[in-house]
Coordinates of C-alpha atoms in Angstrom, one line a residue:
Chain K
M1 CA 16.7 53.9 -6.7
N2 CA 18.6 50.7 -6.7
R3 CA 15.7 48.8 -5.3
K4 CA 13.3 50.2 -7.9
V5 CA 15.5 49.0 -10.8
K6 CA 15.7 45.6 -9.2
R7 CA 11.9 45.4 -8.9
R8 CA 11.4 46.4 -12.5
N9 CA 13.8 43.7 -13.6
K10 CA 12.0 41.2 -11.5
G11 CA 8.6 42.4 -12.7
P12 CA 7.9 40.5 -15.9
L13 CA 9.7 37.4 -14.6
A14 CA 7.6 37.3 -11.5
R15 CA 4.4 37.8 -13.5
E16 CA 5.5 35.0 -15.8
A17 CA 6.0 32.8 -12.7
Q18 CA 2.5 33.5 -11.5
V19 CA 1.0 32.4 -14.8
T20 CA 3.2 29.4 -15.5
G21 CA 3.2 28.2 -11.9
W22 CA -0.6 28.0 -11.8
L23 CA -0.7 26.6 -15.3
F24 CA 1.7 23.8 -14.4
I25 CA -0.3 22.7 -11.3
S26 CA -3.7 23.3 -13.0
P27 CA -4.2 19.7 -14.3
M28 CA -3.5 18.2 -10.9
L29 CA -5.4 20.9 -9.1
L30 CA -8.5 20.4 -11.4
G31 CA -8.4 16.6 -11.0
F32 CA -7.8 16.9 -7.3
T33 CA -10.7 19.2 -6.9
L34 CA -13.1 17.1 -8.9
L35 CA -11.9 13.7 -7.7
L36 CA -11.0 14.3 -4.1
L37 CA -12.1 17.6 -2.7
F38 CA -15.6 17.7 -4.2
P39 CA -16.3 14.0 -3.3
M40 CA -15.1 14.7 0.2
G41 CA -17.7 17.4 0.6
K42 CA -20.4 15.4 -1.0
A43 CA -19.6 12.4 1.3
L44 CA -20.2 14.6 4.3
Y45 CA -23.5 15.8 2.8
M46 CA -24.4 12.2 2.0
S47 CA -23.7 11.1 5.5
L48 CA -26.5 13.5 6.6
N49 CA -29.0 11.9 4.3
D50 CA -31.0 8.8 3.8
W51 CA -29.5 7.9 0.3
P52 CA -30.7 4.8 -1.5
L53 CA -29.1 4.0 -4.9
L54 CA -32.2 4.7 -6.8
G55 CA -34.9 7.3 -6.1
G56 CA -34.6 10.5 -4.1
H57 CA -32.5 11.1 -1.0
R58 CA -33.9 12.7 2.1
F59 CA -32.1 14.9 4.6
V60 CA -32.0 13.3 8.0
G61 CA -29.4 15.3 9.9
L62 CA -27.4 13.3 12.3
D63 CA -29.7 10.3 12.3
N64 CA -27.2 8.1 10.5
Y65 CA -24.7 8.8 13.2
K66 CA -27.3 8.1 15.9
D67 CA -28.2 4.8 14.2
I68 CA -24.6 3.9 14.1
A69 CA -24.2 4.4 17.8
V70 CA -27.0 1.9 18.5
D71 CA -26.2 -0.5 15.7
P72 CA -25.1 -3.7 17.4
L73 CA -23.4 -4.9 14.2
F74 CA -21.4 -1.7 14.1
W75 CA -20.1 -2.3 17.6
K76 CA -19.2 -5.9 16.6
V77 CA -17.4 -4.6 13.5
F78 CA -15.7 -1.9 15.6
G79 CA -14.5 -4.5 18.1
N80 CA -13.2 -6.7 15.3
T81 CA -11.3 -3.8 13.8
A82 CA -9.8 -3.0 17.1
Y83 CA -9.0 -6.7 17.6
F84 CA -7.2 -6.7 14.2
T85 CA -5.3 -3.5 14.9
L86 CA -4.3 -4.4 18.4
G87 CA -3.3 -7.9 17.4
L88 CA -1.4 -6.8 14.3
V89 CA 0.5 -3.6 15.3
P90 CA 2.6 -4.8 18.3
F91 CA 3.3 -8.1 16.5
N92 CA 4.4 -6.3 13.3
I93 CA 6.5 -3.6 15.0
V94 CA 8.3 -5.9 17.3
L95 CA 9.1 -8.4 14.6
A96 CA 10.1 -5.7 12.2
L97 CA 12.4 -4.1 14.8
M98 CA 14.0 -7.5 15.6
L99 CA 14.6 -8.3 11.9
A100 CA 16.0 -4.8 11.3
L101 CA 18.4 -5.2 14.2
L102 CA 19.6 -8.5 12.8
L103 CA 19.8 -7.2 9.2
S104 CA 21.5 -4.0 9.9
R105 CA 24.7 -5.8 10.8
S106 CA 27.1 -6.6 8.1
L107 CA 26.8 -10.3 7.7
K108 CA 27.4 -12.4 4.6
G109 CA 24.3 -12.9 2.4
I110 CA 22.3 -10.4 4.3
G111 CA 20.8 -9.1 1.0
I112 CA 19.1 -12.4 0.3
F113 CA 17.3 -12.3 3.7
R114 CA 16.3 -8.7 3.2
T115 CA 14.9 -9.5 -0.2
A116 CA 13.1 -12.6 1.0
I117 CA 11.4 -10.7 3.8
F118 CA 10.6 -7.7 1.5
V119 CA 9.1 -9.7 -1.4
P120 CA 5.7 -10.1 0.1
V121 CA 5.4 -6.3 0.6
M122 CA 5.3 -5.8 -3.1
T123 CA 3.2 -8.9 -4.0
S124 CA -0.5 -8.3 -4.6
L125 CA -2.4 -8.5 -1.3
I126 CA -5.0 -10.5 -3.1
V127 CA -2.6 -13.1 -4.4
W128 CA -1.0 -13.3 -1.0
S129 CA -4.4 -13.8 0.7
I130 CA -5.5 -16.4 -1.9
V131 CA -2.3 -18.4 -1.3
W132 CA -2.7 -18.2 2.5
K133 CA -6.4 -19.1 2.2
Y134 CA -5.1 -22.2 0.4
M135 CA -2.4 -22.8 3.1
F136 CA -5.1 -22.5 5.8
A137 CA -7.6 -24.8 4.0
T138 CA -9.0 -27.5 6.2
D139 CA -8.1 -30.5 4.1
S140 CA -5.8 -29.6 1.3
G141 CA -4.0 -26.8 3.3
L142 CA -0.3 -27.1 3.8
I143 CA -0.5 -26.1 7.5
N144 CA -2.9 -28.9 8.4
Q145 CA -0.9 -31.3 6.3
L146 CA 2.3 -30.4 8.2
L147 CA 0.5 -30.7 11.5
M148 CA -0.7 -34.1 10.5
L149 CA 3.0 -35.2 10.2
F150 CA 3.1 -34.7 14.0
N151 CA -0.2 -36.4 14.4
I152 CA -2.0 -33.2 15.2
K153 CA -5.4 -32.8 13.8
G154 CA -5.4 -29.2 12.4
A155 CA -8.3 -26.8 12.9
A156 CA -10.7 -25.4 10.4
W157 CA -8.8 -22.2 10.6
L158 CA -10.9 -19.8 8.6
Y159 CA -14.2 -21.4 9.6
D160 CA -13.6 -21.2 13.3
E161 CA -14.9 -18.1 15.0
R162 CA -12.0 -17.9 17.4
L163 CA -9.3 -18.7 14.9
A164 CA -10.3 -16.8 11.7
M165 CA -9.1 -13.4 12.9
P166 CA -5.8 -14.6 14.3
A167 CA -5.2 -16.4 10.9
V168 CA -5.9 -13.2 9.0
I169 CA -3.6 -11.2 11.4
V170 CA -0.7 -13.6 10.9
T171 CA -1.2 -13.4 7.1
S172 CA -1.3 -9.6 7.2
V173 CA 1.8 -9.3 9.4
L174 CA 3.8 -11.5 7.1
K175 CA 2.7 -9.5 4.1
N176 CA 3.8 -6.1 5.5
V177 CA 6.4 -6.6 8.1
G178 CA 9.1 -6.1 5.5
L179 CA 8.0 -2.5 4.9
N180 CA 8.5 -1.5 8.5
M181 CA 11.7 -3.5 8.6
V182 CA 13.2 -1.4 5.8
L183 CA 12.2 1.8 7.5
F184 CA 13.8 0.6 10.7
I185 CA 17.0 -0.5 8.9
A186 CA 17.2 3.0 7.4
A187 CA 16.8 4.6 10.7
I188 CA 19.2 2.3 12.5
Q189 CA 21.9 3.0 9.9
Q190 CA 21.6 6.7 10.5
V191 CA 22.5 6.4 14.2
S192 CA 26.0 7.7 14.6
R193 CA 28.7 5.1 15.3
S194 CA 30.3 7.3 17.9
L195 CA 27.3 7.0 20.2
Y196 CA 27.8 3.2 20.3
E197 CA 31.5 3.7 20.9
A198 CA 30.7 6.0 23.8
A199 CA 28.2 3.5 25.2
E200 CA 30.8 0.7 24.9
L201 CA 33.3 2.8 26.8
D202 CA 30.7 3.2 29.5
G203 CA 30.6 -0.6 29.6
A204 CA 27.2 -1.1 28.0
G205 CA 26.5 -4.4 26.5
K206 CA 24.4 -5.2 23.4
T207 CA 21.1 -5.1 25.2
K208 CA 21.9 -1.9 27.1
S209 CA 23.2 0.0 24.1
F210 CA 20.0 -1.0 22.2
F211 CA 17.8 0.5 24.9
N212 CA 20.0 3.5 25.7
V213 CA 21.2 4.4 22.2
T214 CA 19.4 2.7 19.3
L215 CA 15.8 2.9 20.6
P216 CA 15.9 6.5 21.7
M217 CA 17.6 7.6 18.4
I218 CA 15.0 5.9 16.3
T219 CA 11.9 6.8 18.3
P220 CA 10.6 9.1 15.7
T221 CA 10.7 6.3 13.1
V222 CA 9.1 3.9 15.5
F223 CA 6.3 6.3 16.2
L224 CA 5.8 7.1 12.5
T225 CA 5.6 3.4 11.7
V226 CA 3.2 2.7 14.6
V227 CA 0.9 5.4 13.4
M228 CA 1.1 4.4 9.8
T229 CA 0.5 0.7 10.7
V230 CA -2.4 1.6 12.9
I231 CA -4.0 3.6 10.1
G232 CA -3.3 0.8 7.6
S233 CA -4.9 -1.7 10.0
L234 CA -8.0 0.3 10.5
K235 CA -8.5 0.2 6.7
V236 CA -8.0 -3.6 6.3
F237 CA -10.2 -5.0 3.6
G238 CA -8.6 -7.1 0.8
Q239 CA -7.5 -10.0 2.9
I240 CA -10.9 -10.1 4.7
Y241 CA -12.7 -10.1 1.4
V242 CA -10.6 -12.9 0.0
M243 CA -10.1 -15.1 3.1
T244 CA -13.3 -14.9 5.1
Q245 CA -15.8 -12.6 3.6
G246 CA -16.4 -11.3 7.1
G247 CA -17.3 -14.7 8.4
P248 CA -17.7 -17.0 10.2
S249 CA -20.8 -15.4 11.8
N250 CA -19.3 -11.8 11.4
S251 CA -16.2 -12.7 13.5
T252 CA -13.9 -11.0 10.9
K253 CA -16.2 -8.3 9.6
V254 CA -14.2 -5.1 9.9
L255 CA -15.1 -1.5 9.4
V256 CA -14.1 -1.1 5.7
Y257 CA -15.8 -4.4 4.8
Y258 CA -18.9 -3.2 6.6
I259 CA -18.7 0.2 4.7
W260 CA -18.3 -1.6 1.4
E261 CA -21.2 -4.0 2.2
K262 CA -23.5 -1.2 3.2
A263 CA -22.6 1.0 0.2
F264 CA -22.1 -1.4 -2.7
K265 CA -24.1 -4.4 -1.7
L266 CA -27.0 -3.0 0.2
F267 CA -26.8 0.5 -1.4
Q268 CA -27.4 2.4 1.8
M269 CA -25.1 5.1 0.6
G270 CA -25.9 7.6 3.4
Y271 CA -25.4 5.2 6.2
A272 CA -22.2 4.0 4.6
S273 CA -20.9 7.5 4.2
A274 CA -21.5 8.1 7.9
L275 CA -19.6 5.0 8.7
A276 CA -16.8 6.2 6.4
F277 CA -16.7 9.5 8.3
V278 CA -16.3 7.6 11.6
L279 CA -13.2 6.0 10.0
F280 CA -12.1 9.4 8.7
F281 CA -12.3 11.0 12.2
V282 CA -10.2 8.2 13.7
V283 CA -7.6 8.6 11.0
L284 CA -7.6 12.4 11.4
I285 CA -7.0 12.2 15.1
L286 CA -4.2 9.8 14.6
T287 CA -2.6 11.9 11.9
L288 CA -2.8 15.1 13.9
L289 CA -1.4 13.3 16.9
Q290 CA 1.5 12.1 14.8
W291 CA 2.2 15.6 13.4
Q292 CA 2.1 17.1 16.9
L293 CA 4.6 14.6 18.2
R294 CA 6.8 14.7 15.2
K295 CA 7.3 18.4 15.7
R296 CA 8.6 17.7 19.1
W297 CA 10.9 14.9 18.1
V298 CA 12.2 15.5 14.7
F299 CA 14.6 18.5 14.4
N300 CA 16.1 18.5 10.9
E301 CA 12.9 18.0 9.0
G302 CA 13.4 20.7 6.4
D303 CA 10.4 22.8 5.3
A304 CA 8.0 20.2 3.8
Chain M
M1 CA 40.5 -18.5 28.1
K2 CA 40.4 -16.9 24.7
A3 CA 38.1 -19.5 23.2
T4 CA 35.0 -18.5 25.2
P5 CA 34.2 -15.1 23.7
N6 CA 35.1 -16.4 20.3
N7 CA 32.9 -19.4 20.6
S8 CA 30.0 -17.4 21.9
K9 CA 30.3 -15.0 19.1
K10 CA 30.3 -17.8 16.6
W11 CA 27.2 -19.2 18.3
S12 CA 25.4 -15.9 18.2
V13 CA 26.2 -15.5 14.5
A14 CA 24.8 -19.0 13.9
G15 CA 21.8 -18.0 15.9
V16 CA 21.2 -14.9 13.8
Y17 CA 21.5 -17.0 10.6
A18 CA 19.1 -19.6 12.0
A19 CA 16.5 -17.0 12.9
L20 CA 16.8 -15.2 9.6
T21 CA 16.5 -18.4 7.7
A22 CA 13.4 -19.4 9.6
V23 CA 11.7 -16.1 8.9
S24 CA 12.7 -16.0 5.3
L25 CA 11.4 -19.6 4.8
I26 CA 8.0 -18.6 6.2
M27 CA 8.0 -15.8 3.7
L28 CA 9.0 -17.9 0.8
V29 CA 7.1 -21.1 1.5
P30 CA 3.8 -19.6 0.2
F31 CA 5.4 -18.8 -3.1
L32 CA 7.0 -22.2 -3.4
W33 CA 3.7 -23.9 -2.5
M34 CA 1.9 -21.8 -5.0
L35 CA 4.4 -22.7 -7.7
S36 CA 4.3 -26.3 -6.7
T37 CA 0.5 -26.6 -6.7
S38 CA 0.3 -24.7 -10.0
F39 CA 1.9 -27.8 -11.7
K40 CA -0.1 -30.4 -9.9
R41 CA -2.9 -32.6 -11.2
P42 CA -6.1 -32.4 -9.1
Q43 CA -5.5 -35.8 -7.6
D44 CA -2.0 -34.8 -6.4
I45 CA -3.1 -31.7 -4.5
F46 CA -4.2 -33.5 -1.4
T47 CA -1.5 -36.1 -0.8
Y48 CA -0.1 -37.1 2.5
P49 CA 2.6 -36.3 3.3
P50 CA 2.6 -33.0 1.3
Q51 CA 4.8 -33.0 -1.8
L52 CA 6.7 -30.0 -2.8
I53 CA 7.7 -31.5 -6.1
P54 CA 4.7 -32.8 -8.0
P55 CA 4.9 -36.4 -9.1
V56 CA 3.8 -35.3 -12.6
F57 CA 4.3 -31.8 -13.9
Q58 CA 1.0 -30.7 -15.5
F59 CA 1.9 -27.7 -17.6
Q60 CA -1.6 -27.9 -19.1
N61 CA -2.9 -26.0 -16.0
Y62 CA -1.3 -22.8 -17.3
V63 CA -3.1 -23.3 -20.6
D64 CA -6.4 -24.2 -19.1
V65 CA -6.6 -21.1 -17.0
F66 CA -7.0 -19.1 -20.2
T67 CA -10.0 -21.1 -21.3
L68 CA -11.7 -21.3 -17.9
I69 CA -11.7 -17.6 -17.3
P70 CA -10.9 -14.6 -19.5
F71 CA -7.5 -14.6 -18.0
H72 CA -5.8 -13.0 -21.0
R73 CA -8.3 -10.1 -20.7
F74 CA -7.5 -9.6 -17.0
Y75 CA -3.8 -9.6 -17.9
F76 CA -4.2 -7.2 -20.8
N77 CA -6.3 -4.8 -18.7
S78 CA -3.8 -4.8 -15.8
V79 CA -0.9 -4.2 -18.2
Y80 CA -2.4 -1.3 -20.1
I81 CA -4.1 0.4 -17.1
S82 CA -0.8 0.2 -15.2
F83 CA 1.0 1.7 -18.2
V84 CA -1.4 4.6 -18.7
V85 CA -1.5 5.4 -15.0
V86 CA 2.2 5.3 -14.6
A87 CA 2.7 7.6 -17.7
G88 CA 0.0 10.0 -16.5
T89 CA 1.2 10.1 -12.9
V90 CA 4.8 10.7 -13.8
F91 CA 3.9 13.4 -16.3
F92 CA 1.3 15.4 -14.2
A93 CA 3.1 14.8 -10.9
S94 CA 6.4 15.9 -12.2
L95 CA 4.9 19.0 -13.9
A96 CA 3.2 20.1 -10.7
G97 CA 6.2 18.9 -8.5
Y98 CA 8.5 21.1 -10.6
A99 CA 6.2 24.1 -10.2
F100 CA 6.0 23.6 -6.4
A101 CA 9.7 23.3 -6.1
K102 CA 11.0 25.9 -8.6
I103 CA 8.4 28.4 -9.8
P104 CA 7.8 31.1 -7.2
F105 CA 4.1 31.9 -7.5
T106 CA 1.7 33.2 -4.9
G107 CA -0.2 30.7 -2.9
R108 CA 2.2 28.0 -3.7
N109 CA 2.8 26.8 -0.1
A110 CA -0.8 27.1 0.8
V111 CA -1.9 25.0 -2.1
F112 CA 0.8 22.4 -1.4
L113 CA -0.3 22.2 2.2
V114 CA -3.9 21.6 1.1
L115 CA -2.8 18.9 -1.3
L116 CA -0.7 17.1 1.4
S117 CA -3.3 17.2 4.0
A118 CA -5.9 15.7 1.6
M119 CA -3.7 12.7 1.4
M120 CA -5.0 11.5 4.8
I121 CA -8.6 11.2 3.5
P122 CA -9.3 7.5 3.6
H123 CA -10.1 6.3 0.1
E124 CA -13.3 4.7 1.4
V125 CA -14.8 8.1 2.2
T126 CA -14.6 9.5 -1.3
A127 CA -15.3 6.1 -3.0
I128 CA -19.0 6.3 -2.3
P129 CA -19.8 9.7 -3.9
M130 CA -17.3 8.9 -6.6
F131 CA -19.3 5.8 -7.5
L132 CA -22.4 8.0 -7.9
F133 CA -20.5 10.6 -9.9
M134 CA -19.1 8.0 -12.2
R135 CA -22.5 6.5 -12.6
D136 CA -23.9 9.9 -13.6
L137 CA -21.2 10.2 -16.2
G138 CA -21.9 6.7 -17.5
W139 CA -18.4 5.6 -16.5
I140 CA -19.3 2.6 -14.4
D141 CA -18.0 -0.5 -16.0
T142 CA -15.4 1.4 -17.9
H143 CA -11.7 1.8 -17.2
L144 CA -11.8 5.5 -16.9
P145 CA -12.3 5.6 -13.1
L146 CA -9.4 3.1 -12.7
I147 CA -7.2 5.4 -14.7
L148 CA -8.2 8.9 -13.6
L149 CA -8.7 8.3 -9.9
P150 CA -5.1 7.2 -9.2
I151 CA -3.5 9.9 -11.4
F152 CA -5.3 12.8 -9.9
G153 CA -6.3 11.4 -6.5
A154 CA -4.3 10.8 -3.4
S155 CA -1.6 8.7 -5.1
G156 CA -1.1 11.5 -7.6
V157 CA -0.5 13.9 -4.7
F158 CA 2.0 11.5 -3.3
G159 CA 3.7 11.6 -6.7
I160 CA 3.9 15.4 -6.5
F161 CA 5.5 15.1 -3.1
V162 CA 8.1 12.7 -4.4
M163 CA 8.9 14.8 -7.4
R164 CA 9.0 18.1 -5.5
Q165 CA 11.5 16.7 -3.1
F166 CA 13.6 15.7 -6.1
F167 CA 13.5 19.0 -7.9
I168 CA 14.3 21.0 -4.8
T169 CA 17.8 19.6 -4.8
V170 CA 18.5 20.8 -8.4
P171 CA 20.5 24.1 -8.3
T172 CA 18.6 27.1 -9.6
E173 CA 21.6 28.4 -11.6
L174 CA 20.9 25.8 -14.2
E175 CA 17.5 27.2 -15.0
E176 CA 18.7 30.8 -14.8
A177 CA 21.2 30.2 -17.5
A178 CA 18.6 28.7 -19.7
M179 CA 16.2 31.5 -19.0
I180 CA 18.7 34.1 -20.0
D181 CA 19.0 32.2 -23.3
G182 CA 15.2 32.7 -23.7
C183 CA 14.0 29.2 -22.9
S184 CA 10.4 28.9 -21.9
R185 CA 9.5 27.3 -18.6
F186 CA 8.0 24.3 -20.3
R187 CA 11.1 23.8 -22.3
I188 CA 13.3 24.1 -19.2
Y189 CA 11.1 21.6 -17.5
W190 CA 11.0 19.2 -20.4
T191 CA 14.6 19.4 -21.7
I192 CA 16.6 20.3 -18.5
M193 CA 14.7 19.3 -15.4
L194 CA 13.1 16.0 -16.5
P195 CA 16.4 14.4 -17.6
I196 CA 18.0 15.3 -14.3
A197 CA 15.0 14.0 -12.4
C198 CA 15.2 10.5 -14.0
P199 CA 16.1 8.8 -10.7
G200 CA 13.1 10.4 -9.1
M201 CA 10.8 9.4 -11.9
A202 CA 12.1 5.9 -11.8
T203 CA 11.2 5.7 -8.1
L204 CA 7.8 7.1 -8.8
T205 CA 7.3 4.7 -11.7
I206 CA 8.0 1.6 -9.6
F207 CA 5.8 2.8 -6.7
T208 CA 2.9 3.6 -9.0
F209 CA 3.3 0.4 -11.0
V210 CA 3.3 -1.8 -7.9
S211 CA 0.3 -0.1 -6.4
I212 CA -1.7 0.0 -9.6
W213 CA -0.9 -3.6 -10.4
N214 CA -2.2 -4.6 -7.0
E215 CA -5.1 -2.3 -6.7
F216 CA -8.3 -4.1 -5.6
F217 CA -10.9 -1.8 -4.1
D218 CA -11.5 0.4 -7.1
P219 CA -11.9 -2.4 -9.6
L220 CA -14.2 -4.1 -7.2
I221 CA -16.5 -1.1 -7.1
F222 CA -16.4 0.1 -10.6
I223 CA -16.2 -3.0 -12.8
N224 CA -18.9 -5.6 -13.3
T225 CA -18.2 -7.2 -16.6
R226 CA -15.7 -10.0 -16.5
E227 CA -13.9 -9.0 -19.6
L228 CA -13.1 -5.6 -18.1
M229 CA -11.7 -6.9 -14.8
T230 CA -8.1 -6.5 -13.7
L231 CA -6.0 -9.4 -12.3
P232 CA -6.6 -9.0 -8.6
L233 CA -10.3 -8.6 -9.1
G234 CA -10.5 -11.4 -11.6
L235 CA -8.5 -13.8 -9.3
S236 CA -10.6 -12.9 -6.3
L237 CA -13.7 -13.9 -8.1
F238 CA -12.1 -17.0 -9.3
T239 CA -11.8 -18.3 -5.8
D240 CA -15.6 -18.4 -5.6
E241 CA -16.4 -19.6 -9.0
V242 CA -14.1 -22.6 -9.3
G243 CA -14.1 -23.2 -5.5
T244 CA -11.4 -25.8 -4.9
A245 CA -9.7 -25.8 -8.2
W246 CA -6.5 -24.8 -6.5
H247 CA -4.2 -26.0 -9.2
Y248 CA -5.7 -23.6 -11.7
L249 CA -5.9 -20.8 -9.2
M250 CA -2.3 -21.2 -8.3
S251 CA -1.1 -21.1 -11.9
A252 CA -3.1 -17.9 -12.4
T253 CA -1.6 -16.3 -9.3
V254 CA 1.9 -17.4 -10.4
M255 CA 1.3 -15.6 -13.7
A256 CA -0.1 -12.6 -12.0
T257 CA 3.0 -12.3 -9.7
V258 CA 5.8 -12.9 -12.1
P259 CA 5.8 -9.4 -13.7
L260 CA 6.0 -7.8 -10.3
L261 CA 8.8 -10.0 -9.3
I262 CA 10.7 -9.1 -12.5
V263 CA 10.2 -5.4 -11.9
F264 CA 11.2 -5.8 -8.3
F265 CA 14.5 -7.7 -9.0
L266 CA 15.4 -5.2 -11.7
A267 CA 14.8 -2.2 -9.5
Q268 CA 15.2 -3.7 -6.1
K269 CA 17.7 -1.3 -4.7
R270 CA 15.8 1.7 -5.9
F271 CA 12.5 0.4 -4.6
I272 CA 13.8 -0.4 -1.1
E273 CA 15.7 2.9 -1.0
G274 CA 12.6 4.7 -2.2
V275 CA 10.6 3.1 0.6
A276 CA 13.2 4.1 3.2
M277 CA 13.5 7.6 1.8
T278 CA 9.8 8.5 1.7
G279 CA 8.9 6.4 4.7
L280 CA 5.3 6.4 3.6
K281 CA 2.5 4.5 2.0
E282 CA 1.5 0.9 2.3

């Protein structure tokens, strides 16, 4: 009886919630379906077609993927992307972690350093890359001018096959290291003081307490940032577009640049879609891996 | 005896400061060099040794940029697109975020999960069909894709996520009281929840503004006409067209960066906290 009354009272409200709930999310849901879900399906279909910009498309099954597998330029591009990622991620993470350790202490003027290191994160990647292109310039570049002060003849950084990619990597690390640094600072500050006190009682020094307390406690954050940075690195584009245009002789041509070139310069939309799906699968695997490991490591995550 | 640990501590503090100063300098030198070059005359750009303070300040560079390229158009386009996208994102994301947090409707969790998982779709995958779709609609070389895609695409979903996290913390009793008074859901959302969610909306505003102001890939794909370009795209083309006119380019980049720096310094704490809180997004 009691239960029945309750249900009746709840009835109209619950029905109202059904309608308004869906109504409230409907603009986003509609936009999301049209602008994300539908294109995703279409991209998959396109990747199975020969799809020029003009004229009809032709279903070719997995041919695009087969072509990718034997495309020497793809493997070059794949290698370059791996080079960029493997060069950038450890450099970025280690530097961010070191800076976070230094900046999570309470020293005077720490805010100024934090700000200085964080400012590039929010600057436009294009502006940052333009300025660094200028700094790396062979004659008028600041770097070579400074080297000249020590009587060193600087290199043609962005025009040298061996040096262009490292130059882009350094530029990119400096641009984004502040982001990981902030995440690490937040994580480090959440480590309970009592753990350090306990470690100190056990006679642990600074180094020891870092490896025995700090690092294990922030492992979830470290792993999250590693995965996010790897995914970000796989999608590198803007700095390549501005600084090298994929050159010299394809030495900095990365996956997204290749996708962009195939799709929007050469208009091989089907082949480009297949390339994009290669990227998608790599990102998917990394994301799933991260979710899996996160479940194991993070305990008070809430429901989200 | 006592002096040794004290001294070594002093030294280690000095070492920390030295290291931090070095890194900060590396971060700031590009900005200083950009500022310095922006005031230089062409003949002062390549001087040896390099001069941080130009011998003659050529303010004219900042004026010339506007006649060399349609820089005021780039600027205006960036400002108004950022404004519309921020307003749209905050409105639609908070509306949906409120529903996901507070309105118990069937399928809520499933839909939310689908939205979240779609966030990992790389933008480059959907950009290709989106280009064809926009072409069919006749929207290539208009600002519509630059406005609609971020509001309803992955960054809009990110906005829902941020707003939902915020609304979840608001006690339900507040709404129940209003509901008994006969308030409609929309009124509750508009007059009660939104004012409470101001900090969340501020965080989302800053995030969205920064990412839209800096967006490059979409304008590159969808815009061809110079007059319709946004700042990052306009500037990236400028590197090719004027080649080595670094003094002009640097004054343009200074002008493109200043609004961001102002926003950042006004909202620094919130932005850094927001990054730390969400722990997401490049």
